[in-house]
PDB file of C-alpha atoms in Angstrom:
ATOM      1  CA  UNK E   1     -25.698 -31.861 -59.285  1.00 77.00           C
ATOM      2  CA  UNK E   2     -23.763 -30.367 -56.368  1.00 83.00           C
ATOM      3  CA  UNK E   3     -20.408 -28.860 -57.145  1.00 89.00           C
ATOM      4  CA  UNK E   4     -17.717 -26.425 -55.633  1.00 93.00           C
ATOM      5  CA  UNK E   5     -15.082 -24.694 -57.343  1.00 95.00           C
ATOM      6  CA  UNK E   6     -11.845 -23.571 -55.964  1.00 96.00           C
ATOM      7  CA  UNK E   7     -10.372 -20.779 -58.520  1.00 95.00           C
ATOM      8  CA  UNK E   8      -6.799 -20.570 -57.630  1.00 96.00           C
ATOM      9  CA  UNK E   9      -4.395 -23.416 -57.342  1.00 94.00           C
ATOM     10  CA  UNK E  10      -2.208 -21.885 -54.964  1.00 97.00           C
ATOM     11  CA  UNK E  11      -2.079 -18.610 -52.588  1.00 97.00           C
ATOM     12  CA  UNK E  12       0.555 -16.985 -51.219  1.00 97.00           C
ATOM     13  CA  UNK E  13       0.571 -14.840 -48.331  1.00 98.00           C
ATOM     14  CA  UNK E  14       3.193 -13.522 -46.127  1.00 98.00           C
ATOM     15  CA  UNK E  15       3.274 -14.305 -42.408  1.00 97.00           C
ATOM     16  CA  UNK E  16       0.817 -11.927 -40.398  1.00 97.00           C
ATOM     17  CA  UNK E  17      -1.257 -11.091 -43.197  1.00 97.00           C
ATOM     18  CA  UNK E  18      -5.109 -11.786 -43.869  1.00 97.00           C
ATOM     19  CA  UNK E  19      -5.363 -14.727 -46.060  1.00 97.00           C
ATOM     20  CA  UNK E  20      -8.339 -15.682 -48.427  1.00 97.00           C
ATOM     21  CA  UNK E  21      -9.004 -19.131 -49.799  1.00 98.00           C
ATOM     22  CA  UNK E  22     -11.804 -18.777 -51.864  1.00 98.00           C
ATOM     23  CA  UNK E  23     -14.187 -20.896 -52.639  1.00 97.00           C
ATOM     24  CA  UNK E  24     -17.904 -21.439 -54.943  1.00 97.00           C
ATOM     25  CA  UNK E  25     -20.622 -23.865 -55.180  1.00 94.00           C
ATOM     26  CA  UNK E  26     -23.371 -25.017 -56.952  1.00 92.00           C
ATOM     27  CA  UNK E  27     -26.162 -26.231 -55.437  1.00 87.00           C
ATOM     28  CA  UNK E  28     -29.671 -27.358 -55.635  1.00 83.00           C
ATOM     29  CA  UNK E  29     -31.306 -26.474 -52.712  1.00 82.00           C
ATOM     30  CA  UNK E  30     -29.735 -25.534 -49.200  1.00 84.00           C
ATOM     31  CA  UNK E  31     -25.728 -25.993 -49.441  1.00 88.00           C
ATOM     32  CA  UNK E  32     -24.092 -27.414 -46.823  1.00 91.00           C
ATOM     33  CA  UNK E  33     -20.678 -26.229 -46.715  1.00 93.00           C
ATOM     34  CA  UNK E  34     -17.554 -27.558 -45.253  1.00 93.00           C
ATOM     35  CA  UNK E  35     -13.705 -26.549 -45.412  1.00 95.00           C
ATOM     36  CA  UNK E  36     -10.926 -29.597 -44.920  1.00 94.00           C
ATOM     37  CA  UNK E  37      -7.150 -29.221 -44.563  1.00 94.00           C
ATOM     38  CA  UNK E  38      -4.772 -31.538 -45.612  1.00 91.00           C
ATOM     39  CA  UNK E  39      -0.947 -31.424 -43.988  1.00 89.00           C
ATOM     40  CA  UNK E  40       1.848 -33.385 -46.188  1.00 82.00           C
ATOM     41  CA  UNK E  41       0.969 -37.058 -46.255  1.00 73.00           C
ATOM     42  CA  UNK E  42      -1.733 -36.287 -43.659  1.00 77.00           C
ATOM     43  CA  UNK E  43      -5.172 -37.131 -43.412  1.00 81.00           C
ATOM     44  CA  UNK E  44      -7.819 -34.419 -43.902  1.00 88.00           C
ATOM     45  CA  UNK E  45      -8.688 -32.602 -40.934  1.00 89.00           C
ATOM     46  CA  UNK E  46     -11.905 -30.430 -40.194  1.00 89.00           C
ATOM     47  CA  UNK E  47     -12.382 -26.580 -40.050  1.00 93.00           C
ATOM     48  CA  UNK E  48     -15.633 -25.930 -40.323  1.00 93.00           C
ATOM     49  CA  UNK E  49     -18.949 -26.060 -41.918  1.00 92.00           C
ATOM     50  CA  UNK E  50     -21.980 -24.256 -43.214  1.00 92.00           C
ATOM     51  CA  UNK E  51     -25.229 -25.231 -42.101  1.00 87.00           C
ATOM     52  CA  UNK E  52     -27.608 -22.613 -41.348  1.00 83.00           C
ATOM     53  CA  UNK E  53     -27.635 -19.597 -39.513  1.00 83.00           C
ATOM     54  CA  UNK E  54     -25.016 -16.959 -39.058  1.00 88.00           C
ATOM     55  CA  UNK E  55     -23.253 -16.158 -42.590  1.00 92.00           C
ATOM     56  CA  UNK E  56     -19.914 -15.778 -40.606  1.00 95.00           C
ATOM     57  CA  UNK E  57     -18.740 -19.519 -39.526  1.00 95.00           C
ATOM     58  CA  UNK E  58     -15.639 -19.530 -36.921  1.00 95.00           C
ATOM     59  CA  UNK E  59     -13.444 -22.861 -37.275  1.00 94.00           C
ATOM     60  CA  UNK E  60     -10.257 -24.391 -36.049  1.00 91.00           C
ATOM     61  CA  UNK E  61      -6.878 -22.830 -35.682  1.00 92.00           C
ATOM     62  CA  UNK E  62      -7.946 -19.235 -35.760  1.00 95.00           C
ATOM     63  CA  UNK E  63      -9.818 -19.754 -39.031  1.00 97.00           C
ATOM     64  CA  UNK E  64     -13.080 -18.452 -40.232  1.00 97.00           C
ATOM     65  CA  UNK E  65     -15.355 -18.561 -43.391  1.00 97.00           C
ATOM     66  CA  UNK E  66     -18.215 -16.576 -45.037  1.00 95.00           C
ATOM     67  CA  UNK E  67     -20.808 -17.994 -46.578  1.00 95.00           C
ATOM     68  CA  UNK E  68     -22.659 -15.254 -49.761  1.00 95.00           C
ATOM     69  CA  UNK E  69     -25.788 -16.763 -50.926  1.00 93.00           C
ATOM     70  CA  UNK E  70     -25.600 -13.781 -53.465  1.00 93.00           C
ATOM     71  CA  UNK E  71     -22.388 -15.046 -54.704  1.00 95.00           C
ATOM     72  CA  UNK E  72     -22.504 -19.023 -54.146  1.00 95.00           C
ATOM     73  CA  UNK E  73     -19.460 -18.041 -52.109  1.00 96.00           C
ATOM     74  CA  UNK E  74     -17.813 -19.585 -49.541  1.00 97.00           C
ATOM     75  CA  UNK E  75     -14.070 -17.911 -48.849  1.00 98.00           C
ATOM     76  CA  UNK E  76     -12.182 -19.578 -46.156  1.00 98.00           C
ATOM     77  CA  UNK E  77      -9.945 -16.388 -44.419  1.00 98.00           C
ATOM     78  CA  UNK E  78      -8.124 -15.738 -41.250  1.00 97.00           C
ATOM     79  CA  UNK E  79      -6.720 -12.321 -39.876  1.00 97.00           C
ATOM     80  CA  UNK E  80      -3.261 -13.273 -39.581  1.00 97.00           C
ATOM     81  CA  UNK E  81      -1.605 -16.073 -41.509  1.00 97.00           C
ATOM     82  CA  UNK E  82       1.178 -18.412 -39.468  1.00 97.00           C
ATOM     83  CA  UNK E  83       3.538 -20.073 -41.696  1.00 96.00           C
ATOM     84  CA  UNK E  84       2.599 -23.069 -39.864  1.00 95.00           C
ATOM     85  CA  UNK E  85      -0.998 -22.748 -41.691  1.00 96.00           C
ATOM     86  CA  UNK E  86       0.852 -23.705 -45.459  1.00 96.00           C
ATOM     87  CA  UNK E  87      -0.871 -26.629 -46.161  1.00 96.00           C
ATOM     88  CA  UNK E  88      -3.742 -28.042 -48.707  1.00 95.00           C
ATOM     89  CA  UNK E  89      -7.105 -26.725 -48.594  1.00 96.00           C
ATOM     90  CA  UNK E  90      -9.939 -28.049 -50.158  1.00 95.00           C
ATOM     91  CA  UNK E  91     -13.725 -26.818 -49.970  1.00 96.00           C
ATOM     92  CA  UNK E  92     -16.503 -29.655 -50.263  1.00 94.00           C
ATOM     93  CA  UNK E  93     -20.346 -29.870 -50.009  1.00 92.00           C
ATOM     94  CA  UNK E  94     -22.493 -32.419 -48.992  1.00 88.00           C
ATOM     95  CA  UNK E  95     -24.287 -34.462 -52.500  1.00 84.00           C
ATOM     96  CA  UNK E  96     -28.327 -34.097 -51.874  1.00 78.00           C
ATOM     97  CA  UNK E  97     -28.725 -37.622 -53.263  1.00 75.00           C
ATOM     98  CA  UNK E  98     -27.926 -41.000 -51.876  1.00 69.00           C
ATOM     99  CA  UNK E  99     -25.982 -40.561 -48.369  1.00 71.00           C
ATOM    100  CA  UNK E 100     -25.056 -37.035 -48.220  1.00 81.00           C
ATOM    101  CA  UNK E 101     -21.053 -38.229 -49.440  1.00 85.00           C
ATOM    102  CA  UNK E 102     -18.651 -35.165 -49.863  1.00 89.00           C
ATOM    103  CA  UNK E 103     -17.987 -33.634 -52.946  1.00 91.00           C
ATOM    104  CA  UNK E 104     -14.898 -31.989 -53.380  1.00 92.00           C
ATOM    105  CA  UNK E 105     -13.418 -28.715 -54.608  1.00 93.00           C
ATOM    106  CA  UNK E 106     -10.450 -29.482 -56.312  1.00 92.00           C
ATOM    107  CA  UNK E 107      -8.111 -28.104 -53.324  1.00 93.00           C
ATOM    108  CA  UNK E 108      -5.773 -24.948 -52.825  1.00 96.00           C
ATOM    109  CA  UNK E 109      -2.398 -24.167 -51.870  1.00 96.00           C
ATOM    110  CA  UNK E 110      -1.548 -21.932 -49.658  1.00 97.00           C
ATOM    111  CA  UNK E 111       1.885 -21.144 -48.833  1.00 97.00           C
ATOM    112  CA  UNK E 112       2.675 -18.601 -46.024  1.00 97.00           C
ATOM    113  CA  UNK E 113       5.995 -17.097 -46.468  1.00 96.00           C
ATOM    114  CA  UNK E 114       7.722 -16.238 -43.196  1.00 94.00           C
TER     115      UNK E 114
ATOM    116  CA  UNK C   1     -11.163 -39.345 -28.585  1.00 67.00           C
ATOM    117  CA  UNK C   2     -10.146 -42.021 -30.299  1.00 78.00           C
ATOM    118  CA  UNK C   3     -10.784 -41.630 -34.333  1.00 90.00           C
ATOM    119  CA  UNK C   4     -10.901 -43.455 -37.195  1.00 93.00           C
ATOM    120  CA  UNK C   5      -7.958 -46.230 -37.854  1.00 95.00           C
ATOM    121  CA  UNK C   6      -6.826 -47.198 -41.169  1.00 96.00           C
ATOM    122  CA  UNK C   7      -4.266 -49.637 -41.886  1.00 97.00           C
ATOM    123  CA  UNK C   8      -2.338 -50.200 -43.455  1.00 97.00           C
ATOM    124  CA  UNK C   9      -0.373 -46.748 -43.747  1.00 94.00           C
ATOM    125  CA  UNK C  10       1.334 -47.218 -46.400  1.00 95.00           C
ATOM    126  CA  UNK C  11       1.614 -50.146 -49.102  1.00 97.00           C
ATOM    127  CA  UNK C  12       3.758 -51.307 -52.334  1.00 98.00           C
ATOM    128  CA  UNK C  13       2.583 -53.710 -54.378  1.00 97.00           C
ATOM    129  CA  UNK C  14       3.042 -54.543 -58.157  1.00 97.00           C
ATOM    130  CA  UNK C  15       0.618 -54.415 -60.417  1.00 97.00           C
ATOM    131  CA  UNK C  16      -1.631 -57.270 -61.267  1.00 97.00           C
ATOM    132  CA  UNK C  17      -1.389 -57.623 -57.523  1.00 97.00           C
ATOM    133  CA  UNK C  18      -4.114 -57.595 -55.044  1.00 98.00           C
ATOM    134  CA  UNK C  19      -4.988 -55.446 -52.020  1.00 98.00           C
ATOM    135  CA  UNK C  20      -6.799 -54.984 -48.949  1.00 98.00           C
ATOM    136  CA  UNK C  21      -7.231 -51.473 -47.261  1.00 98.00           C
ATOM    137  CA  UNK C  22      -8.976 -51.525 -43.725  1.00 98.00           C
ATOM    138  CA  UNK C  23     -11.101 -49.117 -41.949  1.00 98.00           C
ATOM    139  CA  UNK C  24     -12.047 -49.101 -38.596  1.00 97.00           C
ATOM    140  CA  UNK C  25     -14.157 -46.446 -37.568  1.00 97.00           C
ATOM    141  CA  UNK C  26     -15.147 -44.315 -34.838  1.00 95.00           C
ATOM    142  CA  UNK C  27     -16.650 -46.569 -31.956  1.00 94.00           C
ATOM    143  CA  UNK C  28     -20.578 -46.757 -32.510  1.00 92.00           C
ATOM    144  CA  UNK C  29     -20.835 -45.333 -36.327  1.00 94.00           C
ATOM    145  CA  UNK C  30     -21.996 -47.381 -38.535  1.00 94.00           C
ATOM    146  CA  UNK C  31     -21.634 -46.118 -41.618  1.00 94.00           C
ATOM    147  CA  UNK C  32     -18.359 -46.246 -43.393  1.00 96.00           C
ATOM    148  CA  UNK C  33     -17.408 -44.129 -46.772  1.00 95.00           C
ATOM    149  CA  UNK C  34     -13.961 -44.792 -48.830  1.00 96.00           C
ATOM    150  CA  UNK C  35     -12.277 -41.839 -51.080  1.00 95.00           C
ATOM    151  CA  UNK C  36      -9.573 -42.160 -53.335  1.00 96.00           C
ATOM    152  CA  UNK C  37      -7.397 -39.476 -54.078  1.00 92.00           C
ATOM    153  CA  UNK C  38      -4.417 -39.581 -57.090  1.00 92.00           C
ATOM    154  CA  UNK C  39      -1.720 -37.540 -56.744  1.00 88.00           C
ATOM    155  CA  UNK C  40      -2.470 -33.486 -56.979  1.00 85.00           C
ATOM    156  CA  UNK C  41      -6.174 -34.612 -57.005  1.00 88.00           C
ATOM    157  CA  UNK C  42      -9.514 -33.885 -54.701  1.00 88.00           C
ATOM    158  CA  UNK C  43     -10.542 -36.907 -53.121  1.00 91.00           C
ATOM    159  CA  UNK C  44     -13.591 -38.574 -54.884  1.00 93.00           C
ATOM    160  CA  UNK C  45     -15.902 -41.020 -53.619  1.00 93.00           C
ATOM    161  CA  UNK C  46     -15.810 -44.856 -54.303  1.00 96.00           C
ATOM    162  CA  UNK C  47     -18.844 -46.356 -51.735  1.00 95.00           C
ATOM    163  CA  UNK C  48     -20.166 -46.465 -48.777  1.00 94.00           C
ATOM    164  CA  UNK C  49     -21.936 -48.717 -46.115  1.00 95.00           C
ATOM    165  CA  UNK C  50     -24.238 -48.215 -43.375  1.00 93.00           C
ATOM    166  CA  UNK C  51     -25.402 -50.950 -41.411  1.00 93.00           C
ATOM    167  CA  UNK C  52     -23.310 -53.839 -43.358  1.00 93.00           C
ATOM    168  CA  UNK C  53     -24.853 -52.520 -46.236  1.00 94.00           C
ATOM    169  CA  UNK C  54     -24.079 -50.688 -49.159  1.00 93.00           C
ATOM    170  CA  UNK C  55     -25.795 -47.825 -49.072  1.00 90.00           C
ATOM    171  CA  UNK C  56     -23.888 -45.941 -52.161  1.00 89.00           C
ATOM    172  CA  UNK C  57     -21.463 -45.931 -54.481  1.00 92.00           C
ATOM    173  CA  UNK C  58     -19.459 -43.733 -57.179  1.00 91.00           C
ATOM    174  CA  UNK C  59     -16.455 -43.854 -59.270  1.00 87.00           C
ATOM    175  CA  UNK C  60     -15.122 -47.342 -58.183  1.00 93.00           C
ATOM    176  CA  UNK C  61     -13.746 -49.996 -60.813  1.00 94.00           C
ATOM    177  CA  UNK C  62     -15.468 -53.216 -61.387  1.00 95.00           C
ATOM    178  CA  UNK C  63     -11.676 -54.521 -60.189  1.00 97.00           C
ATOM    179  CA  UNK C  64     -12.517 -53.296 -56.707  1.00 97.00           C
ATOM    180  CA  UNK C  65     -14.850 -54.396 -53.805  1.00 96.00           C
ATOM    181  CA  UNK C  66     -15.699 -53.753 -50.774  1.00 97.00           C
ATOM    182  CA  UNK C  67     -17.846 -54.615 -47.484  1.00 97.00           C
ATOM    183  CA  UNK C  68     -18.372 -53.779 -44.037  1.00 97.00           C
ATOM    184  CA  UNK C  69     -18.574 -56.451 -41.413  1.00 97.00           C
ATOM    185  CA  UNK C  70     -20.614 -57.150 -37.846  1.00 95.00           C
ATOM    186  CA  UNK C  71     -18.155 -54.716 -35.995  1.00 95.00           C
ATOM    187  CA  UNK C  72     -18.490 -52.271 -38.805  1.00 96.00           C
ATOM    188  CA  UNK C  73     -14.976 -52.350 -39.810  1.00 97.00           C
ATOM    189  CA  UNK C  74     -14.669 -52.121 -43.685  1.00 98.00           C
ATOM    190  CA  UNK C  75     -11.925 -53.546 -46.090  1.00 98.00           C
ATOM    191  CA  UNK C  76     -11.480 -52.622 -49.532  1.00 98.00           C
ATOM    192  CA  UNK C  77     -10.180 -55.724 -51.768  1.00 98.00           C
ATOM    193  CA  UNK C  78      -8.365 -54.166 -54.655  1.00 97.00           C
ATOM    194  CA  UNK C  79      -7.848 -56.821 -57.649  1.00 97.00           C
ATOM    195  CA  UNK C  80      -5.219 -56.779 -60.580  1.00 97.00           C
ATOM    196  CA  UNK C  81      -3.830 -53.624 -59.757  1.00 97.00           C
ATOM    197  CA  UNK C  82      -2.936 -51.055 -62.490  1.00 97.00           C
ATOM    198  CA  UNK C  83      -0.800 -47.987 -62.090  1.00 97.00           C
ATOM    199  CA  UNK C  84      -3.229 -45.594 -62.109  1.00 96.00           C
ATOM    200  CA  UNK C  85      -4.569 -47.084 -58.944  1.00 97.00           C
ATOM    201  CA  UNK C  86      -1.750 -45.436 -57.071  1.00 97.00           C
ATOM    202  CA  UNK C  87      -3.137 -42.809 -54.652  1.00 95.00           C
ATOM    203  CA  UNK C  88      -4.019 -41.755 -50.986  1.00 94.00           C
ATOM    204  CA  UNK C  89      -7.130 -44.058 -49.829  1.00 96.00           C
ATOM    205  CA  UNK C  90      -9.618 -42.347 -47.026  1.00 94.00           C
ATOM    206  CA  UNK C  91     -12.128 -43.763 -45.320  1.00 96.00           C
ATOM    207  CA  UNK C  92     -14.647 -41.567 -43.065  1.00 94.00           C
ATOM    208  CA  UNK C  93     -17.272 -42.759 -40.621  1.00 94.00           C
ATOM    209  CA  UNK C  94     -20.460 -40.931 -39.465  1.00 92.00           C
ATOM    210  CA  UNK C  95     -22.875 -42.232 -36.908  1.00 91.00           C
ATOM    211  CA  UNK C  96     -25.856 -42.607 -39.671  1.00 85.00           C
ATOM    212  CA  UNK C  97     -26.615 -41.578 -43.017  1.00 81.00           C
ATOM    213  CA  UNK C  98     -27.943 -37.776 -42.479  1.00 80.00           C
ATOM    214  CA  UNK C  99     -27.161 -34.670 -43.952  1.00 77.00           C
ATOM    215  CA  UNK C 100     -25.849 -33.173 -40.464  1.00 77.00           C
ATOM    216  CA  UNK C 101     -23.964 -36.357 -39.456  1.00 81.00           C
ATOM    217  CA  UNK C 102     -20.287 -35.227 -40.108  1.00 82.00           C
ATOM    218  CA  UNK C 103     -18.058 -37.673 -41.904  1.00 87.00           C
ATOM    219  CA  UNK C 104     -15.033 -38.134 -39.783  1.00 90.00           C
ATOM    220  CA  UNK C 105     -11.769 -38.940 -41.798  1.00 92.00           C
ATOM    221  CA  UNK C 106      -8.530 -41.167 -41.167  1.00 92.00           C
ATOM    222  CA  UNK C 107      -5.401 -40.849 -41.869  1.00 90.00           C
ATOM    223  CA  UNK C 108      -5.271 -42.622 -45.210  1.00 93.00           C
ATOM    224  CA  UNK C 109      -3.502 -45.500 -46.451  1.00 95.00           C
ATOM    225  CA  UNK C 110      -1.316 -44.694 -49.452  1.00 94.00           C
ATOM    226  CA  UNK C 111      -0.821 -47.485 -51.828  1.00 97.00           C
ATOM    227  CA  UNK C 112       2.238 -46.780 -54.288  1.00 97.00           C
ATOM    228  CA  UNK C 113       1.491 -49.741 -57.504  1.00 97.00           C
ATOM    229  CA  UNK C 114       5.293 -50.670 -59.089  1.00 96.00           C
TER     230      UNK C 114
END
């Protein structure tokens, strides 16, 4: 069964530093890798995914992610944090069975501190 | 770019009561998925459609149902509603089934049971 784990419930980060939002899976087979952000009361919005190809995946918003097969890894960062980025992050992969439905990570805050 | 509607946004309704959550996707997909998430939890997956049919399903109660109709809009008819059902409802369209067809997410519907 597919599965991703997010370790930390929350991160905190002061304004203009790197941030890291990290992220493993489980998978059997080729994962398929996505990142999600959810704003208060807010849908879930798209940052990027993990297909194939280059290990370093640039997103939305400034944000990037790397993908380890070494590590199962998946860590969501960005050079320079905006307080405007505090929000709900959640990692997911794509189940190999049925109709590919997300599977999610169980989400992470991260709160930049101006 | 117009994106997926759900309505409606928000809704209160005691339990024992019934409910209807609509989706209207993304013009031209045709396949529909619904998430629930409770409160402080990752979304997980209830069903989805693709083509008016249901193509698969997870962790929904017996109490709910749910179809998609000739324009591919989908409701899902909630049925003597408990507390526990409170919780942010997503549904996602895709244009097909596939692994690389990206789900594409609304904004929710949040249904608060009394």
């Amino acid at each position: 069964a597919q599965s991703v784990a997010q370790p930390e419930d929350q991160v905190n980060v002061a304004e203009g530093n790197p941030l890291t939002v990290k992220c493993t899976y489980s998978v059997s087979g080729n994962p398929y890798l996505f990142w999600y952000v959810q704003y208060p009361n807010r849908g879930l919005q798209f940052l990027l995914k993990y297909i194939t190809g280059d290990n370093l995946v640039k997103g939305s918003y400034g944000f990037e992610a790397e993908f380890n097969k070494s590590q199962t890894s998946f860590h969501l960062k960005k050079p320079s944090a905006l307080v405007s980025d505090s929000a709900l992050y959640f990692c997911a992969v794509r189940d190999m069975s049925g109709t590919y439905k997300y599977i999610f990570g169980t989400g992470t805050r991260l709160k930049v501190l101006a | 770019a117009a994106g997926v509607i759900q309505s409606p946004r928000h809704l209160i309704k005691e339990k024992r009561e019934t409910a209807t959550l609509k989706c209207y996707p993304i013009p031209r997909h045709d396949t529909v998925y619904w998430y629930q998430q409770g409160p402080g939890q990752d979304p997980q997956f209830l069903i989805s459609f693709y083509e008016k049919m249901q193509s698969d399903k997870g962790s929904i109660p017996d109490r709910f149902s749910a179809q998609q109709f000739s324009d591919y809009h989908s409701e899902l008819n909630m049925s003597s509603l408990e507390l526990g059902d409170s919780a942010l409802y997503f549904c996602a369209s895709s244009l097909g089934t596939g692994l690389y067809n990206e789900q594409f997410f609304g904004p929710g519907t949040r249904l608060t049971v009394l």
